[in-house]
Amino acid sequence: LLAAVHDALEVPPGLSLEQVTQETCGEGAFDRDGLSAAATALAGGSSGDQQRGDQIAAWLAATDVDSRVAVFDDYAKGLVTDAGTIRKTLETKKVADSDSAAFAALQTEAERLVAARERGRRAAVARSTTAILTLGQALIDSYQRHKRAHGWLDYDDLILFTCDLVTTDGRAAWVLYKLDGGIDHILIDEAQDTNPDQWELI
């Protein structure tokens, strides 16, 4: 089940949001020269352009991955919205007219950040799902051991064992024969109608 979860989310087991952020901030993962040129171009634009340029320059100025991770959220906000989409305005027309390559660099980086954020979310979902399934399995195992230790059956056990009784070769025919002679009608309520195991029994 855990393998299926990770396959569906397209992330390897054990990947965390923190690791995705580390990868995103790794040297060589981004176009340093293109972003540096874009930051310079943004410095000659509006106050919004300048703020974005300062965020990019500060991020590029970080000397190592951990330093870039520390300011990553502020950096990413300049290019990507909180909803995880690329900002409608990455630069003003003045900057675009003065340096056409700046927009291409900003657009490419924004797309990279959107993809990284999505990968991080999928990693977080996989990690949380792994935790809850592991806990759930431990609880089920403990519950089953407790029942066996006391020789108890619960309601679901009765349904499953009865299904087994009427489908197992060697004994099902006799059981079904006895039931056929003793049951005229079966009343089905909503719970039985929507429960696969109960419906199989019926």
Short mmCIF file of C-alpha atoms in Angstrom, two decimals:
data_model
loop_
_atom_site.label_atom_id
_atom_site.label_comp_id
_atom_site.label_asym_id
_atom_site.label_seq_id
_atom_site.Cartn_x
_atom_site.Cartn_y
_atom_site.Cartn_z
CA LEU A 1 0.00 0.00 0.00
CA LEU A 2 2.81 2.42 0.86
CA ALA A 3 4.52 1.62 -2.44
CA ALA A 4 1.26 2.38 -4.26
CA VAL A 5 0.94 5.71 -2.42
CA HIS A 6 4.44 6.77 -3.44
CA ASP A 7 3.92 5.60 -7.01
CA ALA A 8 0.70 7.59 -7.26
CA LEU A 9 2.37 10.71 -5.86
CA GLU A 10 5.51 10.13 -7.96
CA VAL A 11 7.91 10.61 -5.05
CA PRO A 12 10.45 8.16 -3.60
CA PRO A 13 9.87 6.74 -0.11
CA GLY A 14 11.35 8.88 2.65
CA LEU A 15 11.49 12.12 0.65
CA SER A 16 10.62 15.12 2.84
CA LEU A 17 9.59 18.69 2.13
CA GLU A 18 12.91 19.81 3.66
CA GLN A 19 14.85 17.65 1.23
CA VAL A 20 12.93 19.05 -1.73
CA THR A 21 13.76 22.57 -0.56
CA GLN A 22 17.42 21.60 -0.19
CA GLU A 23 17.43 20.23 -3.74
CA THR A 24 15.74 23.36 -5.06
CA CYS A 25 18.36 25.58 -3.42
CA GLY A 26 21.31 23.45 -4.49
CA GLU A 27 24.06 25.02 -6.55
CA GLY A 28 23.51 24.10 -10.18
CA ALA A 29 19.78 23.62 -9.76
CA PHE A 30 19.06 27.13 -10.99
CA ASP A 31 20.33 29.57 -13.64
CA ARG A 32 22.59 31.77 -11.52
CA ASP A 33 23.81 33.94 -14.41
CA GLY A 34 20.33 34.48 -15.81
CA LEU A 35 18.87 35.39 -12.41
CA SER A 36 21.77 37.68 -11.61
CA ALA A 37 21.21 39.55 -14.87
CA ALA A 38 17.47 39.70 -14.17
CA ALA A 39 18.10 41.16 -10.70
CA THR A 40 20.28 43.86 -12.26
CA ALA A 41 17.57 44.67 -14.81
CA LEU A 42 14.89 44.81 -12.11
CA ALA A 43 16.94 47.35 -10.16
CA GLY A 44 16.14 49.89 -12.89
CA GLY A 45 12.39 49.39 -12.73
CA SER A 46 9.53 50.28 -10.41
CA SER A 47 9.57 49.86 -6.64
CA GLY A 48 7.98 46.43 -7.10
CA ASP A 49 10.66 45.49 -9.62
CA GLN A 50 13.37 46.69 -7.26
CA GLN A 51 11.96 44.72 -4.34
CA ARG A 52 11.87 41.56 -6.45
CA GLY A 53 15.38 42.24 -7.67
CA ASP A 54 16.60 42.68 -4.08
CA GLN A 55 15.01 39.36 -3.08
CA ILE A 56 16.71 37.58 -5.95
CA ALA A 57 20.06 39.24 -5.26
CA ALA A 58 19.87 38.34 -1.56
CA TRP A 59 19.11 34.74 -2.40
CA LEU A 60 21.96 34.54 -4.90
CA ALA A 61 24.32 36.16 -2.40
CA ALA A 62 23.84 33.29 0.06
CA THR A 63 27.13 31.40 0.19
CA ASP A 64 25.77 27.87 0.65
CA VAL A 65 22.64 25.73 0.39
CA ASP A 66 21.62 26.18 4.04
CA SER A 67 21.87 29.95 3.72
CA ARG A 68 19.69 29.89 0.62
CA VAL A 69 17.18 27.63 2.36
CA ALA A 70 16.95 30.15 5.23
CA VAL A 71 15.74 32.91 2.87
CA PHE A 72 14.00 30.66 0.36
CA ASP A 73 10.42 31.52 1.35
CA ASP A 74 11.00 35.26 0.96
CA TYR A 75 12.74 34.65 -2.35
CA ALA A 76 10.01 32.40 -3.73
CA LYS A 77 7.24 34.86 -2.78
CA GLY A 78 8.63 37.29 -5.32
CA LEU A 79 7.92 34.88 -8.17
CA VAL A 80 5.18 32.53 -6.93
CA THR A 81 1.89 33.26 -5.13
CA ASP A 82 0.82 31.58 -1.88
CA ALA A 83 -1.57 29.49 -4.00
CA GLY A 84 1.43 28.07 -5.86
CA THR A 85 0.94 29.85 -9.18
CA ILE A 86 3.31 32.11 -11.08
CA ARG A 87 2.75 35.79 -10.33
CA LYS A 88 0.97 37.64 -13.12
CA THR A 89 3.58 40.39 -13.11
CA LEU A 90 7.18 39.25 -12.90
CA GLU A 91 8.45 42.59 -14.20
CA THR A 92 7.08 45.86 -15.51
CA LYS A 93 7.11 46.94 -19.15
CA LYS A 94 10.04 49.26 -18.49
CA VAL A 95 12.24 46.35 -17.44
CA ALA A 96 10.95 44.17 -20.27
CA ASP A 97 11.82 46.84 -22.83
CA SER A 98 15.31 47.34 -21.42
CA ASP A 99 16.20 43.64 -21.09
CA SER A 100 14.10 41.03 -22.91
CA ALA A 101 16.19 38.18 -21.51
CA ALA A 102 15.24 39.09 -17.94
CA PHE A 103 11.64 37.95 -18.36
CA ALA A 104 12.72 34.61 -19.82
CA ALA A 105 15.01 33.98 -16.84
CA LEU A 106 12.29 34.98 -14.36
CA GLN A 107 9.65 32.86 -16.11
CA THR A 108 11.91 29.81 -16.18
CA GLU A 109 12.75 30.22 -12.50
CA ALA A 110 9.10 30.74 -11.55
CA GLU A 111 8.14 27.53 -13.37
CA ARG A 112 10.93 25.69 -11.55
CA LEU A 113 9.71 26.95 -8.18
CA VAL A 114 6.10 25.97 -8.94
CA ALA A 115 7.23 22.45 -9.83
CA ALA A 116 9.38 22.27 -6.69
CA ARG A 117 6.50 23.41 -4.50
CA GLU A 118 4.22 20.79 -6.00
CA ARG A 119 6.88 18.11 -5.46
CA GLY A 120 7.26 19.27 -1.87
CA ARG A 121 3.53 19.04 -1.28
CA ARG A 122 3.42 15.54 -2.72
CA ALA A 123 6.34 14.52 -0.52
CA ALA A 124 4.55 15.93 2.54
CA VAL A 125 1.36 14.05 1.66
CA ALA A 126 3.31 10.82 1.18
CA ARG A 127 5.08 11.29 4.50
CA SER A 128 1.84 12.00 6.40
CA THR A 129 0.05 9.13 4.70
CA THR A 130 2.89 6.76 5.56
CA ALA A 131 2.66 7.83 9.21
CA ILE A 132 -1.11 7.37 9.50
CA LEU A 133 -1.09 4.02 7.68
CA THR A 134 1.75 2.76 9.88
CA LEU A 135 -0.13 3.82 12.99
CA GLY A 136 -3.36 2.33 11.68
CA GLN A 137 -1.71 -1.01 10.92
CA ALA A 138 -0.15 -1.10 14.39
CA LEU A 139 -3.56 -0.49 15.99
CA ILE A 140 -5.21 -3.18 13.86
CA ASP A 141 -2.47 -5.69 14.70
CA SER A 142 -2.78 -4.92 18.41
CA TYR A 143 -6.58 -5.26 18.25
CA GLN A 144 -6.35 -8.61 16.45
CA ARG A 145 -3.87 -9.94 19.02
CA HIS A 146 -6.17 -8.84 21.84
CA LYS A 147 -9.15 -10.65 20.29
CA ARG A 148 -7.18 -13.83 19.71
CA ALA A 149 -5.86 -13.79 23.27
CA HIS A 150 -9.44 -13.78 24.62
CA GLY A 151 -11.07 -15.89 21.91
CA TRP A 152 -13.34 -13.02 20.90
CA LEU A 153 -15.05 -12.24 17.59
CA ASP A 154 -16.39 -8.82 16.67
CA TYR A 155 -19.21 -7.94 14.28
CA ASP A 156 -16.94 -7.81 11.21
CA ASP A 157 -15.45 -11.20 12.11
CA LEU A 158 -18.93 -12.73 12.11
CA ILE A 159 -19.60 -11.38 8.62
CA LEU A 160 -16.23 -12.44 7.20
CA PHE A 161 -16.26 -15.91 8.78
CA THR A 162 -19.82 -16.49 7.59
CA CYS A 163 -18.82 -15.49 4.04
CA ASP A 164 -15.98 -17.97 4.30
CA LEU A 165 -18.37 -20.64 5.59
CA VAL A 166 -20.73 -20.39 2.59
CA THR A 167 -17.99 -20.18 -0.07
CA THR A 168 -15.42 -22.79 1.00
CA ASP A 169 -15.49 -26.06 -0.95
CA GLY A 170 -16.34 -29.10 1.13
CA ARG A 171 -18.76 -27.44 3.54
CA ALA A 172 -20.50 -24.64 1.62
CA ALA A 173 -22.93 -26.97 -0.16
CA TRP A 174 -24.32 -28.41 3.08
CA VAL A 175 -24.58 -24.98 4.74
CA LEU A 176 -26.33 -23.49 1.70
CA TYR A 177 -28.70 -26.47 1.58
CA LYS A 178 -29.70 -25.90 5.21
CA LEU A 179 -30.10 -22.15 4.64
CA ASP A 180 -32.17 -22.73 1.52
CA GLY A 181 -34.60 -24.80 3.50
CA GLY A 182 -34.92 -22.32 6.33
CA ILE A 183 -34.91 -18.84 4.76
CA ASP A 184 -37.81 -17.46 2.77
CA HIS A 185 -37.00 -13.75 2.75
CA ILE A 186 -34.01 -11.50 3.42
CA LEU A 187 -34.60 -7.92 4.54
CA ILE A 188 -31.81 -5.63 3.33
CA ASP A 189 -31.21 -2.23 4.97
CA GLU A 190 -28.98 0.60 3.82
CA ALA A 191 -25.93 -0.58 5.80
CA GLN A 192 -26.03 -3.99 4.16
CA ASP A 193 -26.71 -2.54 0.74
CA THR A 194 -23.60 -0.33 0.83
CA ASN A 195 -21.25 -2.71 2.67
CA PRO A 196 -19.35 -4.94 0.18
CA ASP A 197 -18.78 -7.77 2.67
CA GLN A 198 -22.40 -7.85 3.82
CA TRP A 199 -23.64 -7.65 0.25
CA GLU A 200 -21.35 -10.55 -0.71
CA LEU A 201 -22.82 -12.60 2.13
CA ILE A 202 -26.37 -11.83 1.01
#
